[in-house]
Coordinates of C-alpha atoms in Angstrom, one line a residue:
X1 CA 23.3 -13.1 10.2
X2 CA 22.6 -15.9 8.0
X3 CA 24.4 -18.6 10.2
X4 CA 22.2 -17.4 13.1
X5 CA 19.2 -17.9 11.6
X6 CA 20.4 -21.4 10.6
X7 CA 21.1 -22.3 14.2
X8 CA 17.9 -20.6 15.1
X9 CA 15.9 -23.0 12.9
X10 CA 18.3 -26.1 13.4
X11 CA 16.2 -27.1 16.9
X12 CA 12.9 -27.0 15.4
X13 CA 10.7 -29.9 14.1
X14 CA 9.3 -29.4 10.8
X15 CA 6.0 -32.2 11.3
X16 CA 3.3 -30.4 10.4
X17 CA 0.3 -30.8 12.9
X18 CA -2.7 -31.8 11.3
X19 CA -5.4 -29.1 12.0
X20 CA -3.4 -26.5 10.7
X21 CA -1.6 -28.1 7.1
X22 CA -4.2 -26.4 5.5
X23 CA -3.8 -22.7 4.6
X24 CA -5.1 -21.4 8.3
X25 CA -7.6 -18.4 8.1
X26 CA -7.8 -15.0 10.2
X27 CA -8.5 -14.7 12.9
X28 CA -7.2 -11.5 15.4
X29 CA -4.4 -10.1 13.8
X30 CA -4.4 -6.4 14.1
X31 CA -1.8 -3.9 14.5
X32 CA -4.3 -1.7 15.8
X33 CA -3.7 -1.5 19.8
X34 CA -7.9 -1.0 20.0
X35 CA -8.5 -4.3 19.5
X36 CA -5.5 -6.3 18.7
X37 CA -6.3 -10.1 19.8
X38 CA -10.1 -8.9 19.6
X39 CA -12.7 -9.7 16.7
X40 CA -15.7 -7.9 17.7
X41 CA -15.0 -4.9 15.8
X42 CA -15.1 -7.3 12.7
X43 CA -18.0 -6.8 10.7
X44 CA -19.4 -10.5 10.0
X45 CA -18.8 -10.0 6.6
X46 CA -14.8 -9.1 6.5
X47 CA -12.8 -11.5 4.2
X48 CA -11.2 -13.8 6.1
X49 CA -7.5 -13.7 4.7
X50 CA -6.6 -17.3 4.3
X51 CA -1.9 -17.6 4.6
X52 CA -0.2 -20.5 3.4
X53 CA 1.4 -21.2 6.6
X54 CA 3.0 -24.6 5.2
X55 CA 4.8 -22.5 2.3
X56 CA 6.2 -20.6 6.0
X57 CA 6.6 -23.5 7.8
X58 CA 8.8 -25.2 5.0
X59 CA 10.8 -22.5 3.9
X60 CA 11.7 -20.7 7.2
X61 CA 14.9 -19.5 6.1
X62 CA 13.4 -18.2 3.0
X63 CA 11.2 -16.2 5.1
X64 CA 13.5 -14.9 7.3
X65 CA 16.3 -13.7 4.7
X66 CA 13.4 -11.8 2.8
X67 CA 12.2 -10.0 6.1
X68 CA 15.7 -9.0 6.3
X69 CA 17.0 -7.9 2.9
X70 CA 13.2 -5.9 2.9
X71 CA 14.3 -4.1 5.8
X72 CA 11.5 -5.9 8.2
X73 CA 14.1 -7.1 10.6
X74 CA 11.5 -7.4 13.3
X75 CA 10.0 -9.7 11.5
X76 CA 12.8 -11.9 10.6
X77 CA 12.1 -14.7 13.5
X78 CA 7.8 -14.9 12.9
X79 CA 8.9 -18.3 11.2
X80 CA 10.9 -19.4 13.8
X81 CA 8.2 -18.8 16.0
X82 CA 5.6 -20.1 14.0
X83 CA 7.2 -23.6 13.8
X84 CA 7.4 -23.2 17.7
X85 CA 4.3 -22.7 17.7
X86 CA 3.2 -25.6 15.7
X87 CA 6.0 -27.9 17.9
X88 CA 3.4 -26.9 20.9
X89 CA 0.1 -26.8 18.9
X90 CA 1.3 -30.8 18.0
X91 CA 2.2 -31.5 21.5
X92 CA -1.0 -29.9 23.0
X93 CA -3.2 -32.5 20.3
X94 CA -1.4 -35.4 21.2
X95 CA -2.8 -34.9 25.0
X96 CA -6.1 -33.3 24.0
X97 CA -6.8 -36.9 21.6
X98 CA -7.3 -39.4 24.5
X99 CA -9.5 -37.0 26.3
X100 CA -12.0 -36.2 23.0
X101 CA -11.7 -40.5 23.1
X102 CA -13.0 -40.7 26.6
X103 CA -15.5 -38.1 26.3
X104 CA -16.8 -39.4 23.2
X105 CA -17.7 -42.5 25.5
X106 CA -18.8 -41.1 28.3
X107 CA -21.3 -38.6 26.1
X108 CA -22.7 -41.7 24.1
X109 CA -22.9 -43.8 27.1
X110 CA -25.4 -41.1 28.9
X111 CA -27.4 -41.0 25.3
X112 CA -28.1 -44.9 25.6
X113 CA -29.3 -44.8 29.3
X114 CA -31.2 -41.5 29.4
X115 CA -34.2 -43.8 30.8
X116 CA -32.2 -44.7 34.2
X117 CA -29.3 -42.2 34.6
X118 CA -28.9 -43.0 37.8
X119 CA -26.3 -45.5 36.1
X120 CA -24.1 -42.7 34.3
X121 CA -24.5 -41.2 38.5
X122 CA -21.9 -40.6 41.1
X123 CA -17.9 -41.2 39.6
X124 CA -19.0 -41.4 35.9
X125 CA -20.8 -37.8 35.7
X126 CA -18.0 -36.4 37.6
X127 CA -15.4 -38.3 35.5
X128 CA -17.1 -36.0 32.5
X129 CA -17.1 -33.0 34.3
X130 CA -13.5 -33.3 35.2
X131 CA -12.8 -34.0 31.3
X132 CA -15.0 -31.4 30.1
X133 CA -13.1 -28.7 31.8
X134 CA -9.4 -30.2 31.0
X135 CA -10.6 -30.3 27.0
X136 CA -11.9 -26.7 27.1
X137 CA -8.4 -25.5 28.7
X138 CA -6.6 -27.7 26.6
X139 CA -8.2 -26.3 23.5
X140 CA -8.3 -22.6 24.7
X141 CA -4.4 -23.1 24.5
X142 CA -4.7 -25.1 21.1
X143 CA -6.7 -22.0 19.9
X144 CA -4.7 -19.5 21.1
X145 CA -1.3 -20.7 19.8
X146 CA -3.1 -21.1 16.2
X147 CA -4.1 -17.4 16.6
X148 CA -0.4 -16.6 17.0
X149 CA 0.5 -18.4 14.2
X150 CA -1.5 -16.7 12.4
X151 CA -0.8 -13.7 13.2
X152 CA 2.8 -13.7 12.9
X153 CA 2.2 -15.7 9.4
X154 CA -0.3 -11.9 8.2
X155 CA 3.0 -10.0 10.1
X156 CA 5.4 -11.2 6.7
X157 CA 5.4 -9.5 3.7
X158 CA 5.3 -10.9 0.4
X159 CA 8.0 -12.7 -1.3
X160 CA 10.3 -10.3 -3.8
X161 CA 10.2 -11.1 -7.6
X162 CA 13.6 -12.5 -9.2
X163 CA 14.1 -9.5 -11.3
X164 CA 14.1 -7.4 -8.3
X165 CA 18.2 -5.3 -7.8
X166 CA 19.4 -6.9 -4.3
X167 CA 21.4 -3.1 -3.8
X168 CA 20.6 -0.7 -2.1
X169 CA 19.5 1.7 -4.7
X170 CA 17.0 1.7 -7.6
X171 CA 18.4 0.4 -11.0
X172 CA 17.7 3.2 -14.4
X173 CA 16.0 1.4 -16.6
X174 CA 14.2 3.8 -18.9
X175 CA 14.0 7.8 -19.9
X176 CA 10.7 9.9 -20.7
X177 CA 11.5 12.9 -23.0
X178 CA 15.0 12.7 -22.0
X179 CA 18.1 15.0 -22.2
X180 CA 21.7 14.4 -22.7
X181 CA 24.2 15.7 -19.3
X182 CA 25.8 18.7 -20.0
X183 CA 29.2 18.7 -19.6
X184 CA 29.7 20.8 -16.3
X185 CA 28.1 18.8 -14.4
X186 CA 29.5 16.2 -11.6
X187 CA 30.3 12.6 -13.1
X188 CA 27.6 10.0 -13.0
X189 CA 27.9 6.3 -12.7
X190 CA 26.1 6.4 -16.2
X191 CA 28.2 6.8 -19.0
X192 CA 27.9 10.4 -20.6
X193 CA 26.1 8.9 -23.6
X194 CA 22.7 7.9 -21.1
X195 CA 20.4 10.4 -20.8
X196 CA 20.4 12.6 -17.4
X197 CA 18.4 15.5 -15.8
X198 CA 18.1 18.8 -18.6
X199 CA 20.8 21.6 -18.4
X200 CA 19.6 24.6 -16.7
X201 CA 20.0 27.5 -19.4
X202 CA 22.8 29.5 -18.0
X203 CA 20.2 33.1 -18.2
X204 CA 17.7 30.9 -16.7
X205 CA 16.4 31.7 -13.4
X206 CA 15.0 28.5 -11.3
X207 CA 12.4 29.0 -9.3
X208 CA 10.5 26.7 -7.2
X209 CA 6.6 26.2 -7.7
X210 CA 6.1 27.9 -4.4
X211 CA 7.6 31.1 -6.1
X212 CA 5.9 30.5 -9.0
X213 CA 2.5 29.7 -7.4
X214 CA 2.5 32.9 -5.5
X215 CA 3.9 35.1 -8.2
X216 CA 0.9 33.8 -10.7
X217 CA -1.8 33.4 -7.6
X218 CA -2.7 29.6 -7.9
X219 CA -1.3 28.7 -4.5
X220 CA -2.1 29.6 -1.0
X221 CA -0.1 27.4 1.8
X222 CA -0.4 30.3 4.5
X223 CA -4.4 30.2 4.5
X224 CA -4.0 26.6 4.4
X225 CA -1.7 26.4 7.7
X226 CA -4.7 28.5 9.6
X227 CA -7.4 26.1 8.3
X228 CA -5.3 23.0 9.2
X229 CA -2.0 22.8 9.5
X230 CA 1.3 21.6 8.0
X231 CA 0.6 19.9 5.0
X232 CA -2.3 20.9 3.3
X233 CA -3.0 23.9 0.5
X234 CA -5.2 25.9 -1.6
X235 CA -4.8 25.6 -5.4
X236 CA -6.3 28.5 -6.8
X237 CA -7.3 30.4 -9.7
X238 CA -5.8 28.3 -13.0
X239 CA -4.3 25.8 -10.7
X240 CA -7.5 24.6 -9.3
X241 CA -8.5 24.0 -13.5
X242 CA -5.2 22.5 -13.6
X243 CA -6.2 19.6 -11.5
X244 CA -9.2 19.4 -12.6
X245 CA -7.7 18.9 -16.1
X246 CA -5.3 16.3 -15.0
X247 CA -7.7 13.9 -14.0
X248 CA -9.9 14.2 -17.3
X249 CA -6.3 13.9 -19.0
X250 CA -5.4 10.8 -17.3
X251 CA -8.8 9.6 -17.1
X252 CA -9.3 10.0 -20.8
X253 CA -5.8 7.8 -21.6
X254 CA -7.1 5.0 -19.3
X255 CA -10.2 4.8 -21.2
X256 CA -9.0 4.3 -24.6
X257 CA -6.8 1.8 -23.7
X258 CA -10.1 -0.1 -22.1
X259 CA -9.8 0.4 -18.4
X260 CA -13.3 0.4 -16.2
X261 CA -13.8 3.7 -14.6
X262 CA -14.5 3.8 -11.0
X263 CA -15.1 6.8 -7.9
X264 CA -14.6 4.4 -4.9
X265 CA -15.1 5.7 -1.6
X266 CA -12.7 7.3 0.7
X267 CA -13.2 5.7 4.0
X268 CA -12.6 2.0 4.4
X269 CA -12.6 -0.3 7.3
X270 CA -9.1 -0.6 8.8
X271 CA -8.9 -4.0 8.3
X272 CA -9.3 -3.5 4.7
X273 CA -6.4 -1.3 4.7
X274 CA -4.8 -3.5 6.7
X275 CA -5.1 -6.3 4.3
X276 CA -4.0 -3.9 1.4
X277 CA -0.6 -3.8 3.4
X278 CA -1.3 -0.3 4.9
X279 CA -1.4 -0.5 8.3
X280 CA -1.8 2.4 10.8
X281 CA 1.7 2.8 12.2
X282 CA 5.0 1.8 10.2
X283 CA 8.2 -0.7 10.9
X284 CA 9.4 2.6 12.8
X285 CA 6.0 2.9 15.1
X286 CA 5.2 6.6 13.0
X287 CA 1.6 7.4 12.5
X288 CA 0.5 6.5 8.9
X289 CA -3.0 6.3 8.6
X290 CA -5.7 8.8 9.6
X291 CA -8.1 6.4 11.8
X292 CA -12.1 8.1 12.6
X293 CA -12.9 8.5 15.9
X294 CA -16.6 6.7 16.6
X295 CA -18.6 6.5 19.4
X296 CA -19.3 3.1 20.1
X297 CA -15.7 1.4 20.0
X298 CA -17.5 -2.0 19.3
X299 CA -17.9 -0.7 15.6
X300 CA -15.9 -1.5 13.1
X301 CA -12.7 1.2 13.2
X302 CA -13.0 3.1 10.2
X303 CA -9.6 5.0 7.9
X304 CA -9.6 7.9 5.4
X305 CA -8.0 5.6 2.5
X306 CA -4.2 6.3 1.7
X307 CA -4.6 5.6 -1.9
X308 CA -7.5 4.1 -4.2
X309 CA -5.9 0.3 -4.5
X310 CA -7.4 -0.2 -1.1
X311 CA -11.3 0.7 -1.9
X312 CA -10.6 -0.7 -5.3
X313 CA -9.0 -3.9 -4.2
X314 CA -12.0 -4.5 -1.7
X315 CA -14.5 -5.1 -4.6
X316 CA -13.6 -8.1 -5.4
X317 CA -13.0 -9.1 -2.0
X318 CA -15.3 -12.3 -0.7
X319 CA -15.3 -12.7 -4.5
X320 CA -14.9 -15.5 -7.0
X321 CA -13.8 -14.5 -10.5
X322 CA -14.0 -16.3 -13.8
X323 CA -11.3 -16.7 -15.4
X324 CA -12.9 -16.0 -18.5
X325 CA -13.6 -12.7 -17.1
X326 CA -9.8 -11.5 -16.3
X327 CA -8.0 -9.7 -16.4
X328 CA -10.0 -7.1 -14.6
X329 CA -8.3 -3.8 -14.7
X330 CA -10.0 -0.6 -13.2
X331 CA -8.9 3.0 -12.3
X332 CA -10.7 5.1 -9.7
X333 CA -10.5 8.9 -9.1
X334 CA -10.2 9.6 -5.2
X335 CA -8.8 11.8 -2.6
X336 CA -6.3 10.5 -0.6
X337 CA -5.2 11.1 3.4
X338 CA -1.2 10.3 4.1
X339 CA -0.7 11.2 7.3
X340 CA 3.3 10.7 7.1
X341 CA 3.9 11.5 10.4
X342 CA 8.1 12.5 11.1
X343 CA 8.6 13.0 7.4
X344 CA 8.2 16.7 7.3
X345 CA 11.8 18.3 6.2
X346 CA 13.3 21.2 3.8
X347 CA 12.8 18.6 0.3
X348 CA 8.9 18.5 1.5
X349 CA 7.6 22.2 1.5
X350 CA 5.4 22.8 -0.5
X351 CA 3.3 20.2 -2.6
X352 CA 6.1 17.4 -2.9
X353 CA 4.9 15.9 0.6
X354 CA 1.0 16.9 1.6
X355 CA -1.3 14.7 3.8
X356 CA -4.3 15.2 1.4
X357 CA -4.4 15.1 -2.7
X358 CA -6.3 13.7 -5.9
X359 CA -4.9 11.1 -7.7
X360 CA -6.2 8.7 -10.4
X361 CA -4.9 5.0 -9.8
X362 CA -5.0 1.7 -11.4
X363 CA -5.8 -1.6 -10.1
X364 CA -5.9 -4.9 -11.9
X365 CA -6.7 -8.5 -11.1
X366 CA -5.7 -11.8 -12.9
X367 CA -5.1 -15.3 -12.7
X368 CA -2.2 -17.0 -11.0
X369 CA 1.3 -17.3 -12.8
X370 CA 1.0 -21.3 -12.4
X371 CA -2.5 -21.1 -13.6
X372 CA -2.8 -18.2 -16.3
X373 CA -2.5 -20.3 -19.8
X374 CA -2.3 -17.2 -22.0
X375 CA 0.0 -14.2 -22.3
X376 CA -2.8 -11.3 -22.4
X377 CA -4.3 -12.4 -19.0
X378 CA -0.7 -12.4 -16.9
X379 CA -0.2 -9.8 -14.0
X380 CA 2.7 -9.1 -16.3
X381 CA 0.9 -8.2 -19.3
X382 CA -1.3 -5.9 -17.1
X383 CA 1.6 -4.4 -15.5
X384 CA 3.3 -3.3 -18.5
X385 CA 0.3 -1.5 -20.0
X386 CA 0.3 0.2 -16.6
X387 CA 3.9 1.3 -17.4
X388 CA 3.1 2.3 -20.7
X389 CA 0.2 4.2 -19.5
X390 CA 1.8 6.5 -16.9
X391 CA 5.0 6.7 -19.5
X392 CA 2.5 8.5 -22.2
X393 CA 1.2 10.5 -20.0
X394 CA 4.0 12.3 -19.0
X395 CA 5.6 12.2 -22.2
X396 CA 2.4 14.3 -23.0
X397 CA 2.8 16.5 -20.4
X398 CA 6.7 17.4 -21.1
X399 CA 8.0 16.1 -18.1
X400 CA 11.5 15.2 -17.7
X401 CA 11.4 11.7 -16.2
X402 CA 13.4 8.0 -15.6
X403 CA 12.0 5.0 -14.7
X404 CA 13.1 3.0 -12.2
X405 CA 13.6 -0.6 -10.5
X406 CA 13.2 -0.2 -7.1
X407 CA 15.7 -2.3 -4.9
X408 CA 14.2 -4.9 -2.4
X409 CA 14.9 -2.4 0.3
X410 CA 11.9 -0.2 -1.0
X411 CA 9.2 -2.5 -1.8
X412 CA 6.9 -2.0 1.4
X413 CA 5.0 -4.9 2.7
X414 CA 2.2 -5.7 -0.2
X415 CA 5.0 -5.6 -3.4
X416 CA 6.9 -8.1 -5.3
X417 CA 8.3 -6.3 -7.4
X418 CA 8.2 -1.9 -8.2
X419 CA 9.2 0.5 -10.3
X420 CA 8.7 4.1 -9.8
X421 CA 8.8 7.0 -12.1
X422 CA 10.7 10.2 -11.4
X423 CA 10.4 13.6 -12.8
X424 CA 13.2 16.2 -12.7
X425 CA 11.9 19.2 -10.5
X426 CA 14.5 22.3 -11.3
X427 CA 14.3 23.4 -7.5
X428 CA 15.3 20.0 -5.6
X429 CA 18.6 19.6 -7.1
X430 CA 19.8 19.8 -4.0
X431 CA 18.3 16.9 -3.0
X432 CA 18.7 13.6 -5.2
X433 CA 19.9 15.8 -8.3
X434 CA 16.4 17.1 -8.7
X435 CA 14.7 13.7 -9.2
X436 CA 11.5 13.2 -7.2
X437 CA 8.9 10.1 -7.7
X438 CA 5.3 11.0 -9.3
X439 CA 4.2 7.5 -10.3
X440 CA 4.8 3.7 -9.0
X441 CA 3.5 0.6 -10.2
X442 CA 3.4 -2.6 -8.1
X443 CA 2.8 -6.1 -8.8
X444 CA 1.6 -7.9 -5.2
X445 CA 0.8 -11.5 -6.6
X446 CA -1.5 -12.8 -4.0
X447 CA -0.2 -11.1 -1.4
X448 CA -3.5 -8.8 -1.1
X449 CA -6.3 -11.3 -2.5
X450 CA -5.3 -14.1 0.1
X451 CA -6.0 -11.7 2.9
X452 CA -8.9 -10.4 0.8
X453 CA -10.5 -13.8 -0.2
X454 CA -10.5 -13.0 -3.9
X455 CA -10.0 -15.6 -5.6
X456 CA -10.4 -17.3 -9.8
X457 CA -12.7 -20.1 -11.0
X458 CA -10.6 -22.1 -13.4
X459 CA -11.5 -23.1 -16.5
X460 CA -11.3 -27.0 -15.4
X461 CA -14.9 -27.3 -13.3
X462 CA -13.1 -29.8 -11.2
X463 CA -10.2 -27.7 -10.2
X464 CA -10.5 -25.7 -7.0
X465 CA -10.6 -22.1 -7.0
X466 CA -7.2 -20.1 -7.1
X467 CA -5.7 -16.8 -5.5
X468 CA -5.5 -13.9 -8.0
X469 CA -2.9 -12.2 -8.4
X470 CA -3.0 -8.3 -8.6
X471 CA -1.1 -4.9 -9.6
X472 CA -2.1 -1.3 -9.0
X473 CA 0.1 2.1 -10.2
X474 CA -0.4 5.6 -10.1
X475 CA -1.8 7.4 -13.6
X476 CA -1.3 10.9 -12.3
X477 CA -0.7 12.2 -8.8
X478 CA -2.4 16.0 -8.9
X479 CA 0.1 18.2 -6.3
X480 CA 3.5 16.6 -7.3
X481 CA 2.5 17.2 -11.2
X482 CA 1.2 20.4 -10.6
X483 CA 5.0 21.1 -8.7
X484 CA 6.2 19.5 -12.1
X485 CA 4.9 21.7 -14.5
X486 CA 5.2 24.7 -12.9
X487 CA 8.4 24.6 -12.3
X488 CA 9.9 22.9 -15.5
X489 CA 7.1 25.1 -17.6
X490 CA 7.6 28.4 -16.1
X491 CA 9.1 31.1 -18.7
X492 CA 11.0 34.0 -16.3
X493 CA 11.3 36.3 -18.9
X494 CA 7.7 36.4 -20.2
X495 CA 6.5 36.2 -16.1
X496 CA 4.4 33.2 -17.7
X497 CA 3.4 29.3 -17.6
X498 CA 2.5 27.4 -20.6
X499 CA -0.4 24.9 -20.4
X500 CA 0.7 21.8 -21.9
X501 CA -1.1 21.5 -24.8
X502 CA -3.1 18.1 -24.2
X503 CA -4.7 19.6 -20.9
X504 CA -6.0 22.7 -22.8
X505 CA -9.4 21.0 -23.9
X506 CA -10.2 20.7 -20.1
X507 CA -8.6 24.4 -19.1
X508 CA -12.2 26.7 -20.5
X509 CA -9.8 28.4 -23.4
X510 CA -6.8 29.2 -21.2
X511 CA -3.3 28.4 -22.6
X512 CA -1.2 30.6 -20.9
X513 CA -0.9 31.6 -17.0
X514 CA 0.5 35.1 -16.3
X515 CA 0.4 37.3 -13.6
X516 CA -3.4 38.8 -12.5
X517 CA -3.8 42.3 -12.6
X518 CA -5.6 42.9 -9.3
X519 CA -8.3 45.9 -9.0
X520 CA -7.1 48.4 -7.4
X521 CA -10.3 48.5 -4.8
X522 CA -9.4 44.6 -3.8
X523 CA -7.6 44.5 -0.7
X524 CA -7.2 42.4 2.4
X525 CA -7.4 43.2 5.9
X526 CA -6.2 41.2 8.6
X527 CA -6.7 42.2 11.9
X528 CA -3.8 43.7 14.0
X529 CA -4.8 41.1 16.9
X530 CA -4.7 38.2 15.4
X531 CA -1.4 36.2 15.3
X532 CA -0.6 33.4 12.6
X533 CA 0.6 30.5 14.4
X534 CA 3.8 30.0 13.1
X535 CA 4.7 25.9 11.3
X536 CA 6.9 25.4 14.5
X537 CA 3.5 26.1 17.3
X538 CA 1.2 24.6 14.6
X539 CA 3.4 20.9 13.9
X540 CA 3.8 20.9 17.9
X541 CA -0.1 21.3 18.2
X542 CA -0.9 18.9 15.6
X543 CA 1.8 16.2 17.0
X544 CA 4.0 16.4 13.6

């Protein structure tokens, strides 16, 4: 593959034309099919994301070897076609020159003999005519070829970090509340002596949180399907406390280690998303994004937000930061819409996969690698108190958990570099020996500020402002954690679940969750007439 990329490149000219040297700015790229090639839905105050196209330009193959270790193969030849591109931008200047020459000439010549243009009459008024039109088409084409490049320049994703594994699969690099492999079970490519998932206790019986939820009366997925669908729930009872007291939890570790506190919105332009690196559809054309239906389609398209990162990371967009001022870390509190479309299987009943849940998140800005002078303002820095962050507060909550690298195969778009967290959930050992992620932490350099115009002011006045660079993680995801708990906490014998003890304050006095005694004058009726829709009818109805 690498040899035909080579020849690919080998016929291209690598001048660089002179309009477009400079880091080029957005202008139409989309991947919404609404309005893709079409700016009026733009508000006139969107960032306008400004590439370095010459970084492209110079390092094609670079480029084109990420796109395809990253698993963006489709991408792979956007810098081939983007030095195209700039072969016929170059070519299309070189005619358009003589003719902005000549009209030049013509134009200044009619200023100077406004008072008797009857000598500017006849051949020299139709000579500017005839000019006028062929440097309008010329630069419609000039225009429209720098759009392309641009577009296929915001199609890339970000270039991987060093420390990234090139394999296939993550790399272990770290246990939370860990527990040595017993000895029955199937040899692991770790040495015996590594920490792996907890034994099951031979009397034990393992139970999955769906079980348990129903057996205590904190979850209701059936009333759920009737209100909406596939994919959404009730928590009830102790389990709606339970969230509750997760994000007071999480919020409350964030806090003391100094983090700004933030409830962002939950509906962002698209093109906000967009510049976050979540775009409607994925490499595999599957619906990913929940997108609002408005009336007048020359609005702005709105999107329920995927995450927090992409409200937080549009604060500072259009922005200037001091440098004295970073880093700038912040964790918001939000509901979030995944609308995952094709991903619904055994491993995701329940809560492990749902297109609607709370989650507290991190997001932090800071200066540029080349341009950050001390060690507590780096990305780096920030990142690891991330890590450190979501570490205690599973550790807190007795989770069983590893921490991974993620390989460059499973860093999306936005990322440089990922790690995710795992926790061991007793009923999916079927699937991945029981592991199942609960956290991530990113760092996307300037991947997302350069399409978000967020930039630093440099100590050195005469410097020109820089691209931040930012990082965002998970603190606590509320459904999978719930999941977590309930499964790894639940006590058969006793019929009972143990609130871990640093959610209690939060919990109004409860400790313990057992089994409700129901009155023996509640009941429930449901009509004889009325038919459930079964998951099958209802994810054919809702397209999933």
């Amino acid at each position: 593959m690498a040899s035909i990329i080579r020849s690919t490149y080998a016929s291209f000219p690598h001048r660089l034309c002179p309009r477009i040297t400079r880091s080029t700015q957005y202008s139409s790229f989309t991947t919404s099919p609404r309005r893709h090639g079409d700016t009026s839905g733009r508000p006139s105050i969107a960032p306008k994301p400004t590439i370095n196209i010459k970084h492209i330009r110079e390092n094609p193959l670079l480029h084109a070897q990420n796109c395809i270790d990253r698993n963006y193969e489709l991408l792979a030849q956007n810098p081939a076609q983007i030095i195209e591109l700039t072969k016929k931008w170059d070519e299309l200047d070189q005619h358009i020159k003589p003719l902005r020459s000549r009209k030049k000439i013509l134009e200044g010549g009619l200023k100077t003999s406004r008072s008797t243009p009857d000598k500017l009459a006849g051949s020299g008024l139709e000579e500017l005519g005839s000019l006028k039109r062929q440097f309008m088409a010329l630069k419609k084409k000039m225009d429209h070829a720098q759009a392309e490049i641009e577009r296929l320049a915001l199609e890339l994703p970000n270039l991987t970090s060093k420390e990234v594994p090139q394999a296939k699969n993550p790399v272990t690099v770290g246990w939370i509340n860990p527990h040595q492999q017993p000895p029955h079970t199937q040899p692991s490519s770790l040495p015996l002596s590594q920490p792996q998932y907890p034994p099951p206790s031979p009397e034990r019986t393992i139970k999955s949180h769906i079980e348990i939820g129903k057996e205590l009366d904190l979850l209701d997925f059936e009333a759920a399907s009737t209100a909406t669908g596939w994919g959404w729930y009730y928590l009830k009872n102790e389990a709606a406390l339970l969230e509750q007291a997760l994000v007071q939890y999480a919020l409350s570790v964030v806090m003391k280690k100094g983090w700004t506190v933030v409830s962002p919105p939950s509906i962002v332009y698209s093109h906000i998303a967009e510049a976050c690196g979540f775009r409607p559809r994925d490499k595999n054309g599957e619906q990913q994004i929940y997108t609002l239906e408005r009336g007048d389609r020359l609005k702005p398209e709105l999107s329920l937000a995927g995450t927090a990162e992409i409200p937080l990371a549009a604060m500072k967009a259009n922005k200037v930061i001091s440098y004295s001022h970073m880093p700038i870390r912040m964790a918001g509190v939000s509901r979030c819409y995944r609308a995952e479309a094709g991903s619904r299987g055994v491993d995701t009943k329940g809560l492990y996969r749902v297109h609607e849940f709370t989650k507290v998140e991190m997001f932090a800005w800071a200066p540029p690698d080349n341009a950050c002078h001390d060690l507590p303002h780096s990305i780096m820095t920030v990142w690891d108190e991330m890590l450190q962050i979501q570490s205690e507060i599973l550790r807190d909550l007795n989770l069983h958990c590893r921490i991974l690298e993620m390989p460059i195969t499973d860093l999306g778009a936005s990322a440089s570099r990922k790690r995710d967290i795992e926790a061991y959930f007793p009923s999916r050992r079927g699937k991945g020996d029981g592991w199942g992620e609960v956290t991530s932490a990113s760092i996307c350099t300037d991947y997302q500020s350069r399409r978000l115009k967020t930039r630093v002011r440099l100590a050195d006045p005469s410097a020109a402002p820089v691209y931040a660079f930012t990082a965002n993680g998970t603190a606590l995801a509320v459904p999978r954690v719930i999941m977590a708990i309930l499964e790894n906490g639940w006590d058969e014998e006793r019929g009972m679940l143990v609130i871990p003890k640093v959610l209690r304050p939060w919990m109004g006095g409860i400790d313990v969750i057992k089994k409700k005694v129901k009155s023996p004058n509640a009941t429930e009726v449901e009509l004889p007439n009325v038919a459930r829709p079964s998951v099958g009818v209802l994810a054919e109805e809702t397209g999933r």
